[in-house]
Short mmCIF file of C-alpha atoms in Angstrom, two decimals:
data_model
loop_
_atom_site.label_atom_id
_atom_site.label_comp_id
_atom_site.label_asym_id
_atom_site.label_seq_id
_atom_site.Cartn_x
_atom_site.Cartn_y
_atom_site.Cartn_z
CA UNK A 1 -26.65 -35.77 15.22
CA UNK A 2 -27.01 -33.08 12.87
CA UNK A 3 -25.41 -32.99 9.25
CA UNK A 4 -22.84 -30.93 8.38
CA UNK A 5 -23.80 -28.21 6.25
CA UNK A 6 -22.64 -27.82 2.47
CA UNK A 7 -19.79 -25.87 1.43
CA UNK A 8 -19.75 -22.24 0.72
CA UNK A 9 -17.27 -21.13 -1.69
CA UNK A 10 -16.00 -17.47 -0.27
CA UNK A 11 -14.43 -15.60 -3.70
CA UNK A 12 -13.23 -13.02 -1.80
CA UNK A 13 -10.59 -14.90 0.45
CA UNK A 14 -7.39 -14.17 -0.77
CA UNK A 15 -5.76 -16.80 -3.75
CA UNK A 16 -9.43 -17.68 -4.16
CA UNK A 17 -9.24 -20.49 -1.30
CA UNK A 18 -12.57 -22.19 -0.52
CA UNK A 19 -14.16 -22.28 3.17
CA UNK A 20 -16.09 -24.08 4.83
CA UNK A 21 -18.72 -23.24 7.56
CA UNK A 22 -19.71 -26.05 9.96
CA UNK A 23 -22.63 -24.81 12.20
CA UNK A 24 -24.82 -27.19 13.95
CA UNK A 25 -28.24 -25.78 13.76
CA UNK A 26 -30.39 -26.13 16.85
CA UNK A 27 -33.68 -28.48 16.60
CA UNK A 28 -35.53 -25.69 17.62
CA UNK A 29 -34.61 -23.41 14.72
CA UNK A 30 -36.49 -23.95 11.61
CA UNK A 31 -33.85 -22.38 9.37
CA UNK A 32 -32.47 -25.10 7.20
CA UNK A 33 -29.36 -26.86 7.48
CA UNK A 34 -26.20 -25.19 6.43
CA UNK A 35 -28.28 -21.98 5.63
CA UNK A 36 -26.55 -19.49 8.40
CA UNK A 37 -23.48 -20.94 6.72
CA UNK A 38 -24.33 -19.77 3.49
CA UNK A 39 -25.73 -16.41 4.76
CA UNK A 40 -22.15 -16.03 6.49
CA UNK A 41 -20.11 -16.49 3.37
CA UNK A 42 -22.17 -14.06 1.19
CA UNK A 43 -22.03 -11.38 3.68
CA UNK A 44 -18.31 -11.58 3.58
CA UNK A 45 -18.20 -11.48 -0.19
CA UNK A 46 -20.51 -8.90 -0.23
CA UNK A 47 -18.12 -7.17 2.01
CA UNK A 48 -14.50 -7.73 0.27
CA UNK A 49 -14.95 -8.86 -2.89
CA UNK A 50 -14.89 -5.99 -5.94
CA UNK A 51 -18.22 -5.15 -7.54
CA UNK A 52 -19.22 -4.08 -11.23
CA UNK A 53 -20.36 -0.49 -10.10
CA UNK A 54 -20.95 2.53 -12.29
CA UNK A 55 -18.20 5.41 -12.72
CA UNK A 56 -20.12 7.47 -10.42
CA UNK A 57 -19.60 9.74 -7.56
CA UNK A 58 -20.44 7.48 -4.28
CA UNK A 59 -18.60 4.49 -6.02
CA UNK A 60 -15.36 6.85 -6.75
CA UNK A 61 -15.56 7.43 -2.68
CA UNK A 62 -16.48 4.29 -1.26
CA UNK A 63 -16.46 1.13 -3.43
CA UNK A 64 -14.16 -1.46 -4.46
CA UNK A 65 -15.05 -1.99 -8.33
CA UNK A 66 -14.17 -4.62 -10.67
CA UNK A 67 -12.73 -3.70 -13.23
CA UNK A 68 -11.50 -0.88 -10.78
CA UNK A 69 -13.39 2.38 -10.33
CA UNK A 70 -11.61 5.68 -12.17
CA UNK A 71 -10.90 8.33 -9.80
CA UNK A 72 -9.82 11.42 -11.43
CA UNK A 73 -7.09 13.48 -9.98
CA UNK A 74 -9.21 16.80 -9.28
CA UNK A 75 -11.75 14.51 -7.12
CA UNK A 76 -8.76 12.96 -5.07
CA UNK A 77 -7.87 16.23 -4.24
CA UNK A 78 -11.02 17.75 -3.50
CA UNK A 79 -11.67 14.84 -0.86
CA UNK A 80 -8.54 14.73 0.49
CA UNK A 81 -7.62 18.52 1.46
CA UNK A 82 -10.96 18.97 3.41
CA UNK A 83 -10.34 15.75 5.37
CA UNK A 84 -6.72 16.62 6.08
CA UNK A 85 -5.53 13.84 3.89
CA UNK A 86 -7.39 11.50 5.83
CA UNK A 87 -9.44 10.24 2.43
CA UNK A 88 -6.48 9.59 0.56
CA UNK A 89 -5.28 7.26 3.22
CA UNK A 90 -8.52 5.92 4.34
CA UNK A 91 -10.11 6.07 1.07
CA UNK A 92 -8.06 6.22 -2.16
CA UNK A 93 -5.34 4.25 -1.01
CA UNK A 94 -7.35 1.51 0.19
CA UNK A 95 -9.53 1.23 -3.01
CA UNK A 96 -6.85 1.56 -5.19
CA UNK A 97 -4.88 -0.63 -3.72
CA UNK A 98 -7.45 -3.01 -3.00
CA UNK A 99 -8.89 -2.56 -6.80
CA UNK A 100 -5.45 -3.57 -8.34
CA UNK A 101 -4.62 -6.46 -6.17
CA UNK A 102 -7.83 -8.01 -7.21
CA UNK A 103 -7.33 -7.26 -10.86
CA UNK A 104 -3.74 -8.46 -11.04
CA UNK A 105 -5.27 -11.85 -9.08
CA UNK A 106 -8.01 -12.06 -11.69
CA UNK A 107 -5.82 -11.19 -14.94
CA UNK A 108 -2.27 -12.20 -14.23
CA UNK A 109 -2.67 -14.91 -11.73
CA UNK A 110 -0.91 -13.21 -8.90
CA UNK A 111 -0.58 -9.94 -7.30
CA UNK A 112 2.59 -8.20 -6.58
CA UNK A 113 0.75 -5.67 -3.64
CA UNK A 114 -0.94 -6.63 -0.71
CA UNK A 115 -4.19 -5.18 -1.02
CA UNK A 116 -6.06 -2.03 0.92
CA UNK A 117 -5.86 -3.22 4.46
CA UNK A 118 -2.44 -5.27 3.83
CA UNK A 119 -0.83 -1.77 2.54
CA UNK A 120 -2.53 0.64 5.23
CA UNK A 121 -2.38 -1.67 8.01
CA UNK A 122 1.33 -2.29 8.53
CA UNK A 123 1.59 1.46 7.86
CA UNK A 124 -0.54 2.32 11.13
CA UNK A 125 1.09 -0.40 12.84
CA UNK A 126 4.81 1.18 12.14
CA UNK A 127 3.69 4.60 13.33
CA UNK A 128 2.07 3.45 16.24
CA UNK A 129 5.40 1.84 17.13
CA UNK A 130 7.15 4.83 17.90
CA UNK A 131 5.00 6.40 20.60
CA UNK A 132 4.59 2.75 21.87
CA UNK A 133 8.08 1.85 22.24
CA UNK A 134 8.81 5.59 23.92
CA UNK A 135 5.82 5.30 26.63
CA UNK A 136 7.58 1.53 27.35
CA UNK A 137 10.96 2.96 27.55
CA UNK A 138 12.36 0.44 24.77
CA UNK A 139 15.43 0.73 23.45
CA UNK A 140 14.88 2.96 20.15
CA UNK A 141 11.98 4.61 21.07
CA UNK A 142 10.55 7.15 19.21
CA UNK A 143 12.60 6.35 16.15
CA UNK A 144 10.81 2.84 15.47
CA UNK A 145 7.91 4.91 13.98
CA UNK A 146 10.19 5.22 10.97
CA UNK A 147 9.18 1.73 10.45
CA UNK A 148 5.78 2.74 9.10
CA UNK A 149 7.56 5.37 6.78
CA UNK A 150 9.32 2.75 5.27
CA UNK A 151 6.47 0.40 4.42
CA UNK A 152 5.00 2.98 2.75
CA UNK A 153 7.26 3.93 0.69
CA UNK A 154 8.24 0.37 -0.25
CA UNK A 155 4.62 0.19 -1.36
CA UNK A 156 4.48 3.27 -3.04
CA UNK A 157 7.30 2.10 -5.05
CA UNK A 158 5.64 -1.49 -6.01
CA UNK A 159 2.53 0.78 -7.12
CA UNK A 160 4.30 2.58 -9.63
CA UNK A 161 5.95 -0.37 -10.97
CA UNK A 162 2.77 -1.82 -11.09
CA UNK A 163 0.95 0.92 -13.10
CA UNK A 164 3.70 1.23 -15.48
CA UNK A 165 2.99 -2.81 -15.94
CA UNK A 166 -0.36 -1.97 -16.57
CA UNK A 167 0.05 0.16 -19.59
CA UNK A 168 2.92 -1.86 -20.92
CA UNK A 169 0.92 -5.02 -20.93
CA UNK A 170 -1.41 -3.20 -23.33
CA UNK A 171 1.49 -2.17 -25.72
CA UNK A 172 1.68 1.97 -23.91
CA UNK A 173 4.81 3.29 -23.09
CA UNK A 174 4.89 3.09 -19.10
CA UNK A 175 4.29 6.60 -17.72
CA UNK A 176 6.24 6.83 -14.55
CA UNK A 177 9.70 7.24 -13.38
CA UNK A 178 9.75 4.79 -10.38
CA UNK A 179 13.01 6.23 -9.21
CA UNK A 180 11.86 9.82 -8.96
CA UNK A 181 10.31 8.39 -5.47
CA UNK A 182 13.08 9.02 -3.81
CA UNK A 183 13.70 12.78 -4.50
CA UNK A 184 11.78 15.72 -3.08
CA UNK A 185 9.58 17.35 -5.72
CA UNK A 186 9.99 14.89 -8.15
CA UNK A 187 8.26 12.33 -5.69
CA UNK A 188 5.02 14.82 -6.13
CA UNK A 189 5.12 14.68 -9.76
CA UNK A 190 5.59 11.26 -9.95
CA UNK A 191 2.37 10.82 -6.77
CA UNK A 192 0.05 13.21 -9.29
CA UNK A 193 1.01 11.37 -12.00
CA UNK A 194 0.16 7.75 -10.54
CA UNK A 195 -3.44 8.97 -9.68
CA UNK A 196 -3.94 10.35 -12.98
CA UNK A 197 -2.59 7.56 -15.02
CA UNK A 198 -4.44 4.78 -13.10
CA UNK A 199 -7.42 6.67 -13.21
CA UNK A 200 -7.16 6.19 -17.00
CA UNK A 201 -6.36 2.88 -17.52
CA UNK A 202 -9.68 2.04 -15.15
CA UNK A 203 -11.71 4.32 -18.04
CA UNK A 204 -9.66 1.98 -20.75
CA UNK A 205 -10.82 -1.13 -18.67
CA UNK A 206 -14.33 -0.22 -18.50
CA UNK A 207 -14.38 1.19 -22.17
CA UNK A 208 -15.55 4.57 -21.29
CA UNK A 209 -14.28 8.04 -22.37
CA UNK A 210 -12.30 9.79 -19.73
CA UNK A 211 -13.30 12.99 -19.35
CA UNK A 212 -10.91 16.13 -19.28
CA UNK A 213 -9.61 17.07 -15.90
CA UNK A 214 -9.37 20.57 -15.30
CA UNK A 215 -6.26 19.97 -12.81
CA UNK A 216 -4.33 18.08 -15.60
CA UNK A 217 -5.74 20.49 -17.85
CA UNK A 218 -3.91 23.39 -15.91
CA UNK A 219 -0.64 21.39 -15.19
CA UNK A 220 0.46 19.63 -18.61
CA UNK A 221 2.98 17.76 -16.56
CA UNK A 222 0.46 15.79 -15.04
CA UNK A 223 -0.57 14.20 -17.89
CA UNK A 224 1.94 14.34 -20.62
CA UNK A 225 3.76 11.24 -21.85
CA UNK A 226 6.97 10.72 -19.72
CA UNK A 227 9.56 12.99 -19.78
CA UNK A 228 13.17 13.07 -18.15
CA UNK A 229 13.86 15.77 -15.28
CA UNK A 230 16.09 17.71 -17.86
CA UNK A 231 13.10 18.18 -19.94
CA UNK A 232 10.76 19.33 -17.51
CA UNK A 233 13.56 22.00 -15.90
CA UNK A 234 13.75 23.22 -19.46
CA UNK A 235 10.21 23.11 -20.56
CA UNK A 236 8.37 26.00 -18.67
CA UNK A 237 4.84 24.70 -21.22
CA UNK A 238 4.91 21.72 -19.00
CA UNK A 239 4.77 23.75 -15.88
CA UNK A 240 1.53 25.43 -16.34
CA UNK A 241 -1.03 26.04 -19.37
CA UNK A 242 -0.41 29.61 -18.86
CA UNK A 243 3.20 28.83 -19.90
CA UNK A 244 2.29 26.93 -23.21
CA UNK A 245 3.92 29.52 -25.18
CA UNK A 246 7.09 30.52 -23.35
CA UNK A 247 9.84 29.07 -25.26
CA UNK A 248 12.23 26.23 -23.88
CA UNK A 249 15.22 27.18 -21.51
CA UNK A 250 18.31 27.25 -23.85
CA UNK A 251 20.82 25.47 -21.01
CA UNK A 252 23.68 23.06 -22.07
CA UNK A 253 23.00 21.32 -18.52
CA UNK A 254 19.72 20.49 -19.37
CA UNK A 255 20.13 19.25 -22.71
CA UNK A 256 19.83 15.91 -23.08
CA UNK A 257 23.18 13.79 -22.68
#
């Protein structure tokens, strides 16, 4: 009877669980015992484990990095708009969530998020529930598609909290108002700021100087220190670089309580 191959440690598995691939090598094969099992685990690691990759365009668009790969806001917009936001979901969200998941597991001993597939997979399935239940004539019909939206809002809420925690762990002020997520308009502000500040964090982790982002420079509200909603409404200088010399709006309602 052929011996069992040696254990192969799969670091890519969630929680750093070990796995054992036991496969019998037919007598006519010349490969050493355990070779195929080891190759299988190595391939799995290459596909799932974050890699130490340079901060360059190819990595920013396609790679899960360790530390995470900085993705400036201008790049995320430039890649998302021509693809009708396809890259934002299939690219940015998948990569950013997976990098943050792995970072939390390695640095904090546990993750609050679900990784790339764990975030986008349930979202897609949830969206598909609407057409599927409507097609089958099940109770609730297309309204089941709301499950996907509820899930993605929940994971976005977690993402904002986690980005704040990254900065707080470094002794820096948190950049995001998490509760803005539920208010139209302000949720867009928070989303833009999340992309920018997560990119800034990864630059710091890599010991690299973050280059100027033309989008952030033109719209100062994206990269400014955290401000209140009243402050945003009364300070035109936050809205656009062209308004940097416009005085603040003098309105009692917009003054801080």
